[in-house]
Coordinates of C-alpha atoms and ligand atoms in Angstrom, one line a residue:
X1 CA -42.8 25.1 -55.5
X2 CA -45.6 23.9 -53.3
X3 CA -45.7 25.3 -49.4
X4 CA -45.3 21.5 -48.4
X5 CA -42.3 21.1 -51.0
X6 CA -41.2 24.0 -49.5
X7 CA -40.8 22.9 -46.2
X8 CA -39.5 19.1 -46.2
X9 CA -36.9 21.4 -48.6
X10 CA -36.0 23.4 -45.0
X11 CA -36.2 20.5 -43.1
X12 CA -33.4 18.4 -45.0
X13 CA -31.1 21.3 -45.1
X14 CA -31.4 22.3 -41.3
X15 CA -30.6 18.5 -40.9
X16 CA -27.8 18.3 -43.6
X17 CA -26.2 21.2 -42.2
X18 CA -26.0 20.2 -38.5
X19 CA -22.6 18.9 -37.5
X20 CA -24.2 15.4 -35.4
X21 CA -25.4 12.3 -37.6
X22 CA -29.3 12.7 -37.8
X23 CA -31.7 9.6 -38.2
X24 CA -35.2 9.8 -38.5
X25 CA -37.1 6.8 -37.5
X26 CA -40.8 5.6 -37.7
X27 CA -42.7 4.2 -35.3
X28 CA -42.0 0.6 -36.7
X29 CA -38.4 1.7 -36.3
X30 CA -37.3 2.0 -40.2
X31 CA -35.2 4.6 -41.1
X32 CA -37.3 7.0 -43.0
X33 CA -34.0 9.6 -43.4
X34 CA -29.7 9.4 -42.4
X35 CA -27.6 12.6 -42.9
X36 CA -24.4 12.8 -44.4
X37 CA -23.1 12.8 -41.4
X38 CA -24.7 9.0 -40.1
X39 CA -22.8 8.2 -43.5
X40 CA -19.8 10.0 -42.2
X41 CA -19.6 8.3 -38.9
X42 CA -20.9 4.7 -39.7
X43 CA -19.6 4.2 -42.7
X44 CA -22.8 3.4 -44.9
X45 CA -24.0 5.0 -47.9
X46 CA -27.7 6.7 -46.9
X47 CA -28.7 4.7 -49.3
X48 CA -27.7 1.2 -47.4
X49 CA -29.9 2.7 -44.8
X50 CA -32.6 4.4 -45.6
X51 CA -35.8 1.6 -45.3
X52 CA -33.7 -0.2 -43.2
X53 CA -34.6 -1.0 -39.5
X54 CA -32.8 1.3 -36.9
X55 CA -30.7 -1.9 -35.3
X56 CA -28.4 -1.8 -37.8
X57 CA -27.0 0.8 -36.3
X58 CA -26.9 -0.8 -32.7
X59 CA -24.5 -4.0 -31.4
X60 CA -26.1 -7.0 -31.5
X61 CA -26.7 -7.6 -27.9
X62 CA -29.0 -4.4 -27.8
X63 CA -31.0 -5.9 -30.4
X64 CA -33.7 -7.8 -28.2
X65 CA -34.7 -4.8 -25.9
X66 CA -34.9 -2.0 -28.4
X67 CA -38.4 -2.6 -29.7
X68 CA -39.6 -2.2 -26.9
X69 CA -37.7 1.0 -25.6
X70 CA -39.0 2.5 -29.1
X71 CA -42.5 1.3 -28.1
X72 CA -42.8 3.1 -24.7
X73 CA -40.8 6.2 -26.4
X74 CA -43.8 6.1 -29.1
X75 CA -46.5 6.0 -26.4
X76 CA -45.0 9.3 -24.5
X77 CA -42.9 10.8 -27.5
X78 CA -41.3 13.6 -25.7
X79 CA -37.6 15.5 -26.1
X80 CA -35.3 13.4 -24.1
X81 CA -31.6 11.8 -24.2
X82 CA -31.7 8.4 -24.9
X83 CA -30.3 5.5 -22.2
X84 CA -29.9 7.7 -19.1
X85 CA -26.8 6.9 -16.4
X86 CA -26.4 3.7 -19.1
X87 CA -23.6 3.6 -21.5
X88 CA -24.7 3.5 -24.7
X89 CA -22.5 1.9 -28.1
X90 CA -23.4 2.3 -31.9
X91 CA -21.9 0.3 -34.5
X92 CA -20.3 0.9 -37.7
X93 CA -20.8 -1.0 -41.2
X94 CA -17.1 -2.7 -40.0
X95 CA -18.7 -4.0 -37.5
X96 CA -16.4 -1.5 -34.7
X97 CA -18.0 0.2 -32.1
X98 CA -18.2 3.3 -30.7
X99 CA -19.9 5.0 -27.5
X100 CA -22.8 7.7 -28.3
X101 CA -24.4 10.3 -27.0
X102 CA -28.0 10.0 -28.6
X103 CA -31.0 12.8 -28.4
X104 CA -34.5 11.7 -29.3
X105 CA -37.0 14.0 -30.8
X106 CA -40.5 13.3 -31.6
X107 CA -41.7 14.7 -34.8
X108 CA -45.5 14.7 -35.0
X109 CA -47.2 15.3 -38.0
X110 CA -50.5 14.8 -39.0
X111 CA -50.4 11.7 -40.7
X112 CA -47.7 10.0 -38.8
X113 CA -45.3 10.6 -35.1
X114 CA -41.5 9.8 -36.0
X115 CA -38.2 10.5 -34.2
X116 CA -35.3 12.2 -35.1
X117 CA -32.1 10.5 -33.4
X118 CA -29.3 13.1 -33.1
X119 CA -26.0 10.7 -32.5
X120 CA -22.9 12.4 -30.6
X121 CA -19.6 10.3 -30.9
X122 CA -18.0 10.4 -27.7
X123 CA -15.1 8.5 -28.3
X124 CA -12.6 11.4 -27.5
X125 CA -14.7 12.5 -24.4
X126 CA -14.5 8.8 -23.0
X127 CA -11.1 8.8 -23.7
X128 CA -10.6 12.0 -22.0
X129 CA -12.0 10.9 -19.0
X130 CA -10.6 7.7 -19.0
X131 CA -7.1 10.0 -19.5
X132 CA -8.0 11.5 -16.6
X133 CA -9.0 8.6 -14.2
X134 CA -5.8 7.4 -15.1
X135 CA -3.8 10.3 -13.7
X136 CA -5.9 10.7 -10.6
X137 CA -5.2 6.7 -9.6
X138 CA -1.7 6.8 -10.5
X139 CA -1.5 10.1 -8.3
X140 CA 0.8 10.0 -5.2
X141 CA -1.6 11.3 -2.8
X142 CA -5.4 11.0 -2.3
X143 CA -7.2 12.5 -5.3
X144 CA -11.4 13.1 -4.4
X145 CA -13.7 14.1 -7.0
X146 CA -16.8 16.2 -5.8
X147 CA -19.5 18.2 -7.2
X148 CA -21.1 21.3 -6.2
X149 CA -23.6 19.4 -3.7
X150 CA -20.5 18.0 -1.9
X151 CA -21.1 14.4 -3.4
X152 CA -17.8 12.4 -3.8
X153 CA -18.1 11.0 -7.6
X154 CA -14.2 9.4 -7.8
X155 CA -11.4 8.7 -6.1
X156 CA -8.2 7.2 -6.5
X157 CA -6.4 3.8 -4.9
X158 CA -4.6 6.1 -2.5
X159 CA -7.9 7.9 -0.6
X160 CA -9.2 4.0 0.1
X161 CA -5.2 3.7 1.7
X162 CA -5.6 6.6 3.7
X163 CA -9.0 6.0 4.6
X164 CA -9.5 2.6 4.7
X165 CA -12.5 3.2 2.6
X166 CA -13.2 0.6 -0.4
X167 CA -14.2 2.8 -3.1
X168 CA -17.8 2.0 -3.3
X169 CA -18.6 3.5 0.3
X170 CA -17.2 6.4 -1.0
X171 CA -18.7 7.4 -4.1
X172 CA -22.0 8.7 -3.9
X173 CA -22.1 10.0 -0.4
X174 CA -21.4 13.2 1.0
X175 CA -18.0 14.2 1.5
X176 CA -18.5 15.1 5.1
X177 CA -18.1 11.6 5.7
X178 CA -14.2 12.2 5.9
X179 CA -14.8 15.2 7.9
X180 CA -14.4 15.2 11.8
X181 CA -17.6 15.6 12.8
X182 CA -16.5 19.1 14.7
X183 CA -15.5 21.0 11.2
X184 CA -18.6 19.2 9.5
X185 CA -21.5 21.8 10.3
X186 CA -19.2 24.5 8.3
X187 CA -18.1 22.8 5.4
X188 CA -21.0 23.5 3.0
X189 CA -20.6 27.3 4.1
X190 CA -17.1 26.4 2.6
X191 CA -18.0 24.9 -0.3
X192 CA -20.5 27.5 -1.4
X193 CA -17.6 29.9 -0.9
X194 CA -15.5 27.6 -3.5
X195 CA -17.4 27.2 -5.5
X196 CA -18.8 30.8 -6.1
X197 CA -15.2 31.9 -6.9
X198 CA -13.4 28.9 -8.0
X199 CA -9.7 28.5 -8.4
X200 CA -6.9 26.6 -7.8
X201 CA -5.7 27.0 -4.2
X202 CA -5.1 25.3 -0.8
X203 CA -7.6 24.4 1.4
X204 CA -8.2 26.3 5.3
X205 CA -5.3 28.7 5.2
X206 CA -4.2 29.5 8.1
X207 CA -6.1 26.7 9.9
X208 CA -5.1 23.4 10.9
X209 CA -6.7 20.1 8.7
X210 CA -8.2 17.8 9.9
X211 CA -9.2 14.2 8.2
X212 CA -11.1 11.2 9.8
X213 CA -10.6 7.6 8.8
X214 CA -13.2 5.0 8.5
X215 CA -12.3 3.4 12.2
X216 CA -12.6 6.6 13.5
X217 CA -9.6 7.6 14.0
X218 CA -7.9 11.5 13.0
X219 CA -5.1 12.8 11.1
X220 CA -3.6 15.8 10.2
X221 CA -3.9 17.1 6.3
X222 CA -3.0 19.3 3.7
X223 CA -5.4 19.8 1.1
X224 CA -5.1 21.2 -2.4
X225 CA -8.6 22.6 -4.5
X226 CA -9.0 22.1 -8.4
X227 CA -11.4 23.4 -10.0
X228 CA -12.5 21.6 -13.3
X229 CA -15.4 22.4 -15.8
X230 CA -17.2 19.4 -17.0
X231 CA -20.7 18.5 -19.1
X232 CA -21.9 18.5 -15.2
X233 CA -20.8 21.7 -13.7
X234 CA -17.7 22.8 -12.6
X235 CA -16.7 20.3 -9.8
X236 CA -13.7 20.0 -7.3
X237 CA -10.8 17.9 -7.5
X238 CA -8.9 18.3 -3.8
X239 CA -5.7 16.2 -3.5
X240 CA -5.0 15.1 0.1
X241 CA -1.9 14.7 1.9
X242 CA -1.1 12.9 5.4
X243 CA 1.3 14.9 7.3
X244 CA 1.1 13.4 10.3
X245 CA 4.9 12.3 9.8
X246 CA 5.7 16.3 8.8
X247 CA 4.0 17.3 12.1
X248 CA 5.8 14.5 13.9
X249 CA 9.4 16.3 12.6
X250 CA 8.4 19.4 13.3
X251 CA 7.5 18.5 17.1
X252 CA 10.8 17.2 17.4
X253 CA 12.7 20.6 15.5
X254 CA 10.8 22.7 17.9
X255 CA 12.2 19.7 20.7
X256 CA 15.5 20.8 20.2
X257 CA 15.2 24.1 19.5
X258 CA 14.1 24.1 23.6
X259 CA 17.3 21.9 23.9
X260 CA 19.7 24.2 22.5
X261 CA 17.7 26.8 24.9
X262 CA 18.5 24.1 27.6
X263 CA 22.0 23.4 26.8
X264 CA 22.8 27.1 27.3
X265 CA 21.3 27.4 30.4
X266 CA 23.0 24.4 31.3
X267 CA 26.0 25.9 30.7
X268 CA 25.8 29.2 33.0
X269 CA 24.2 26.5 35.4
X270 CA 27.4 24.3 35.5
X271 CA 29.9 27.4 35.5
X272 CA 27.5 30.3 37.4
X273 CA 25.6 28.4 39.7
X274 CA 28.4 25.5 40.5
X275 CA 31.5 27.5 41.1
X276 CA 30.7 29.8 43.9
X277 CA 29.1 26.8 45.4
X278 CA 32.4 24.8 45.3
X279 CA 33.7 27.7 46.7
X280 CA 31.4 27.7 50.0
X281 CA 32.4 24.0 50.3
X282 CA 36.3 24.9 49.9
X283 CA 35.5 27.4 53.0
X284 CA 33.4 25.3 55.3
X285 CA 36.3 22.4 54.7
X286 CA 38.6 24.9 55.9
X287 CA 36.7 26.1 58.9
X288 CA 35.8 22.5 60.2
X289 CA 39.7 21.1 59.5
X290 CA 41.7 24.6 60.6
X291 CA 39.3 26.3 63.0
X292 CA 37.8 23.1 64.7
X293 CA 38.9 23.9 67.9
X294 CA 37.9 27.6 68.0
X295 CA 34.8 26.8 66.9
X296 CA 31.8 26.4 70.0
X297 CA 29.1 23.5 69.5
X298 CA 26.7 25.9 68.2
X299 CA 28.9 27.3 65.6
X300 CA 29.7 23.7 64.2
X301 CA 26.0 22.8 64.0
X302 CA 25.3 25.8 62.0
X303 CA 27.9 24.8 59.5
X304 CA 26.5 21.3 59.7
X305 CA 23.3 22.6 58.3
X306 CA 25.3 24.4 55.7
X307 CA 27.4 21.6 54.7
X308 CA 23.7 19.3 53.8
X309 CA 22.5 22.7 52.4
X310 CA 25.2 23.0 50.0
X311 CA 25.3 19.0 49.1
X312 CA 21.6 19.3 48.3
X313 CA 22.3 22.1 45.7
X314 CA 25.1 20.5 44.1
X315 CA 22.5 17.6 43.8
X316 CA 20.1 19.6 42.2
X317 CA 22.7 21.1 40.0
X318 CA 24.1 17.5 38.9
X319 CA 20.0 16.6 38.1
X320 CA 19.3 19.9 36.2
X321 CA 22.3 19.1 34.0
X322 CA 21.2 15.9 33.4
X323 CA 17.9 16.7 32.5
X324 CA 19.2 19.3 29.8
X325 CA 21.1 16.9 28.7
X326 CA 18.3 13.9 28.4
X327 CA 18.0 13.1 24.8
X328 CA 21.6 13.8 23.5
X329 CA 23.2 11.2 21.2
X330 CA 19.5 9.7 20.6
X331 CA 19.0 6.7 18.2
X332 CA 15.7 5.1 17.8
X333 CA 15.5 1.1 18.0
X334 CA 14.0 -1.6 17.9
X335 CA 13.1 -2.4 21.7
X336 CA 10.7 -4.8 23.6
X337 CA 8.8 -3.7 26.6
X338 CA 8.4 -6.3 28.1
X339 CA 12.3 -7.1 28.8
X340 CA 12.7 -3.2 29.7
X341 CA 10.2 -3.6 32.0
X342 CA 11.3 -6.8 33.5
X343 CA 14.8 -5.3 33.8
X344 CA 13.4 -2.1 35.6
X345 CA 11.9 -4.8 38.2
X346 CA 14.9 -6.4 38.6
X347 CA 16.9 -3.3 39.3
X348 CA 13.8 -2.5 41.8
X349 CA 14.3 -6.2 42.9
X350 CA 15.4 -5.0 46.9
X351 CA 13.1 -2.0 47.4
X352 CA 9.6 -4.5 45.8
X353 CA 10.9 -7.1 48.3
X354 CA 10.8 -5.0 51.2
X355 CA 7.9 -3.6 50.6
X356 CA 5.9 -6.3 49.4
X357 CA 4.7 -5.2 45.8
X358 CA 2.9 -6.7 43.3
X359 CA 3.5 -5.9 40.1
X360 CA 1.1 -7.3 37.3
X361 CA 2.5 -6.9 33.8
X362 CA 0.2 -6.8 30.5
X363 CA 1.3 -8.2 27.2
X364 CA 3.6 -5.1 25.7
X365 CA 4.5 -4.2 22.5
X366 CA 7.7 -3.8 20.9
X367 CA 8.2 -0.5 19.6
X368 CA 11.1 1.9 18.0
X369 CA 12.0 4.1 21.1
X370 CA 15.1 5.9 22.8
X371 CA 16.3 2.7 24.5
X372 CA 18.2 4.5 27.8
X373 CA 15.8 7.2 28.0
X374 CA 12.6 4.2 27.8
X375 CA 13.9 2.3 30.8
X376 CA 14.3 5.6 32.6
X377 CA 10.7 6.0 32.4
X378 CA 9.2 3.4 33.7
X379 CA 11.8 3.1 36.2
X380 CA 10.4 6.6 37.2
X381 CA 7.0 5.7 37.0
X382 CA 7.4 2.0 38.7
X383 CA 9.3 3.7 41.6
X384 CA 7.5 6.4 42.2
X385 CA 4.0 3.9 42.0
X386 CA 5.6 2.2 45.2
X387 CA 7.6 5.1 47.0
X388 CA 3.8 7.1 47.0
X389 CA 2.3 4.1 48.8
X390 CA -0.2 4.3 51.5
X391 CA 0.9 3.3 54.9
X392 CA 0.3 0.0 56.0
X393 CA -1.1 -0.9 52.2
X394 CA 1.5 -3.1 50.5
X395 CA 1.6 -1.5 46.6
X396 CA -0.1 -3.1 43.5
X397 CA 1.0 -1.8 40.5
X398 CA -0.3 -2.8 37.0
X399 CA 1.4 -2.0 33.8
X400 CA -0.4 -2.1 30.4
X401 CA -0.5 -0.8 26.7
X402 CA -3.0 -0.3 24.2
X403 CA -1.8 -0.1 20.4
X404 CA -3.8 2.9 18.7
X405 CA -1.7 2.6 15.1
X406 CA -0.3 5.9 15.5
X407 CA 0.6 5.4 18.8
X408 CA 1.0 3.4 21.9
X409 CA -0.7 4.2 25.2
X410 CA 0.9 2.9 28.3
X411 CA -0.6 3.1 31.8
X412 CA 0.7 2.5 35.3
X413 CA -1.8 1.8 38.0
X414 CA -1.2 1.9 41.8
X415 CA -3.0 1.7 44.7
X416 CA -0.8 4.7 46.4
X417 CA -1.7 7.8 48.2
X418 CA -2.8 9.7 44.9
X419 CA -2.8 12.8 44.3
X420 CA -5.5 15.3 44.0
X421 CA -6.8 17.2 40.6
X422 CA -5.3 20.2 41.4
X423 CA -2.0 19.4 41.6
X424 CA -2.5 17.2 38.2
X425 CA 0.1 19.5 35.7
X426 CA 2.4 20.8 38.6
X427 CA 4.1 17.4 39.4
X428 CA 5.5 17.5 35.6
X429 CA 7.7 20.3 36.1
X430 CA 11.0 20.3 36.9
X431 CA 11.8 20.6 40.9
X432 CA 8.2 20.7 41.7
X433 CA 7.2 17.8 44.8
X434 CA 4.2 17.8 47.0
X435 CA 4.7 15.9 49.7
X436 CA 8.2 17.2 50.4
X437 CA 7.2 17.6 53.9
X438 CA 6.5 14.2 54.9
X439 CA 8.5 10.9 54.7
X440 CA 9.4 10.6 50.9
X441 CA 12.6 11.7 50.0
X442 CA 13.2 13.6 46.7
X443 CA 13.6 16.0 44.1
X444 CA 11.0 16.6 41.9
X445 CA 13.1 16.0 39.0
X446 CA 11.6 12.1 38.1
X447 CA 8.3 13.3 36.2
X448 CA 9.8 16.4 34.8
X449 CA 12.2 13.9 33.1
X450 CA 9.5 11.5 32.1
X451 CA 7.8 13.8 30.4
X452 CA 10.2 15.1 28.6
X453 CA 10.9 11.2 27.5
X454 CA 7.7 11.1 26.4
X455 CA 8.0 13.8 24.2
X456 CA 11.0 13.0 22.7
X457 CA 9.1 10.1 21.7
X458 CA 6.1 12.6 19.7
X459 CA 3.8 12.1 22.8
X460 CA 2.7 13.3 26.1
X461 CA 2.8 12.2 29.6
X462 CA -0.9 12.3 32.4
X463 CA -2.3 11.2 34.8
X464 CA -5.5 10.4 36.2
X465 CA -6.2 10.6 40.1
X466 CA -7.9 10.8 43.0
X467 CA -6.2 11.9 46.4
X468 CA -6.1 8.7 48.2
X469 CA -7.2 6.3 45.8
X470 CA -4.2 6.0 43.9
X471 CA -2.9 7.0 40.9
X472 CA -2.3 6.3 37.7
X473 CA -0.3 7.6 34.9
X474 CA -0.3 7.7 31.2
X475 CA 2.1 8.5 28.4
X476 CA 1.8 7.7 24.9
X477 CA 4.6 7.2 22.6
X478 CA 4.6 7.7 19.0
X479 CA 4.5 4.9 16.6
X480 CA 7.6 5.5 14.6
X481 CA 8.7 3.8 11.4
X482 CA 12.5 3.2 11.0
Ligands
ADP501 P1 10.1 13.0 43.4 O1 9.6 11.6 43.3 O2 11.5 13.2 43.4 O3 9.4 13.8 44.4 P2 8.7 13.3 40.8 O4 8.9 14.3 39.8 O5 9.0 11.8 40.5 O6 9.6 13.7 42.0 O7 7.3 13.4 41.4 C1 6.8 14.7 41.7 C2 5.7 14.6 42.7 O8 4.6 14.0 42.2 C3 6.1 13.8 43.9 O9 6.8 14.6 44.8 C4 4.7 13.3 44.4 O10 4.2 14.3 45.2 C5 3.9 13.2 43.2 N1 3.8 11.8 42.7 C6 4.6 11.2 41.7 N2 4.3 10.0 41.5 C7 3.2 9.7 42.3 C8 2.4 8.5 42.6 N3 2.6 7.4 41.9 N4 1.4 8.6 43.6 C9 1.3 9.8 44.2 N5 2.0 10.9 44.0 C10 3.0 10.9 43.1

């Protein structure tokens, strides 16, 4: 046997023995030589093939370009795969098709430069994946697909929900995109860290998620890590949960876990604190009806002053109790702001007449809210705008919301005394007044109680101030879903 002989003998049975179909082509494109397995996978006897151009492998509509992708891979033969980031189909002698995976290979030789076409069927890989895409989109929560350099490369219906991302201003870009900005700088730090021991796990123990929608706005998340291995890499599938309604219940368990605290004190309040107090107004009832007459002018003055004393406490009592008790027997409803508000005005109808207030009122929402414990707010808030007025200044008050889809933000602005920075978180707590010296009357109980409204309602209470110039106050209520 010849060396040449020899050789072309090596060649076929390398090529014979690989498990791919294996075509050889000529720069024309005729097939020079098929494997057994081109006859396994297209169904063709080599024979059928062999002299044959190369197209009768490929669907029709692929037909008109080929020539001339085989004419610029003859000008720069080099080892490459065929059709990159396209899809590319082969067809059977039954005309079916299938999707490849193709690898070319110049073979240069003296005489003549031909390729060998190694042909992967990738049927059961497409399907696979397909498989797969299908369980990530039907997938309760937000499913993101990344890769090592933190590009997003699918996601499911439910991230564009949560994000209000459409799915093609997603994939592609950088995954920080749905990062707060404040956590961004870290996260490839992160990432390296995943991805340098990968496994399954959840994301930030310990720390408090963060995820940021495409308006801007910021919600709170749970966040699980897959790792899968793919042709690619191994890349990261992280499924994302909202539990800003999780937080929300939590907020109000820890609520009345302080209200159980509260109804206890409560309790010792209304037994402790009430009884020997009755019993010092039993005693000066019995010294101003049986001892009247013993008693000098001095002496009755003194118990005067002990008598308003002791009716001042019993006051304060009565308002403690009902502020441990605010909340009780709470159902949320469906409630209109504008008709609490307008009811709040008419209650105030006396006290705005004889002082001369304005009152401008904004377009308000109707929201699901602790009905009593809503009007008591802004009856709080409207009377207190025109009891802090400035002398001589007749009040303006304006009342407003703004709708932020997780909550609402109302305001009540007044052109009042104000109050200055200082004093800013003080005036929220219970008993606490600052101008208890001068002419308004009180107890310091009104903005404990609002704020404890508006945190029944998952939000806070503010206020923003300058002494002098007025005040006005914020709280923001929660936009529940009943
Ligand atoms: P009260 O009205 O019984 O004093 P609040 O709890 O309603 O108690 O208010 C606490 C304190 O906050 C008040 O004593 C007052 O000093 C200050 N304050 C409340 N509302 C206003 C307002 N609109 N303008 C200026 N000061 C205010």
């Amino acid at each position: 046997m010849n060396q040449v002989k020899y050789s072309e003998l090596t060649f076929q049975a390398i090529v014979e023995a690989t498990p791919n179909a294996i075509v050889l082509v000529n720069k024309e494109g005729k097939i020079a030589y098929a494997n057994h397995q081109t006859e396994i996978l297209f169904g063709y006897d080599r024979i059928e093939l062999i002299g044959r151009m190369v197209e009768i492998l490929i669907p029709e509509r692929y037909h008109k370009n080929h020539p001339q992708f085989r004419t610029m891979f003859f000008s720069s033969p080099e080892t490459r795969t065929m059709g990159s980031g396209r899809e590319l189909y082969a067809i059977r002698k039954d005309r079916t098709e299938f999707p490849v995976e193709v690898g070319l290979n110049p073979l240069v030789t003296v005489d003549v430069t031909m390729v060998l076409v190694s042909i992967i069927d990738i049927s059961a890989r497409k399907k696979a994946e397909e498989r797969f895409r299908l369980v990530v989109e039907s997938a309760p929560n937000a499913m993101i697909l990344t890769n090592k350099e933190g590009k997003i490369t699918l996601i499911n219906n439910q991230t564009e929900k949560l994000f209000g991302y459409h799915r093609n201003e997603l994939i592609g870009n950088k995954l920080e995109l749905i990062i707060p900005t404040r956590f961004r700088g870290n996260h490839p730090h992160l990432r390296e860290s995943f991805f340098s021991s990968p496994s399954v796990r959840s994301m930030g123990a310990g720390r408090e998620l963060f995820a940021l929608r495409k308006d801007g706005t910021e919600f709170p998340v749970e966040i699980g890590l897959n790792p899968i291995d793919t042709d690619e890499g191994t890349v990261v599938l992280a499924s994302v949960i909202d539990i800003t309604e999780r937080k929300r219940h939590e907020a109000i368990v820890t609520l009345e876990l302080k209200n159980k605290e509260l109804e206890q004190f409560n309790y010792i309040a209304s037994h402790d604190l009430q009884e020997p107090l009755r019993t010092v107004s039993n005693y000066i009832q019995i010294l101003e009806e049986d001892f009247s007459e013993e008693l000098s002018q001095e002496a009755k003055n003194h118990i005067r002053t002990i008598q308003r004393a002791t009716s001042r406490m019993s006051t304060l009592i009565r308002y403690l109790l009902d502020f441990s008790r605010l909340g009780r027997d709470r159902k949320l409803v469906s409630i209109d702001c504008n008709e609490i508000v307008e009811n709040v005005i008419a209650d105030l109808n006396s006290l705005i007449q004889t002082t001369g207030t304005k009152i401008q009122v904004g377009n308000l929402p109707v929201i699901n809210a602790y009905e009593t414990e809503l009007h008591q707010l802004f009856q709080n808030l409207i009377n207190n705008a025109i009891k802090f007025r400035k002398k001589d200044t007749a009040p303006q008050i304006t009342i407003g919301c703004e709708n932020y889809n997780e909550h609402f933000e109302f305001y009540i602005t007044d052109n009042g005394i104000g109050i200055s920075e200082k004093h800013f978180d003080r005036i929220f707590q219970i008993f606490q007044r600052l101008n208890a010296d001068r002419e308004f009357e009180g107890y310091g109980i009104g903005l404990a109680n609002c704020k404890k409204i508006a945190e029944m309602h998952g939000g806070k209470i503010w206020i923003e101030s300058e002494l002098g110039k007025g005040s006005t106050f914020k709280f923001s209520i929660s936009n529940f879903q009943v």
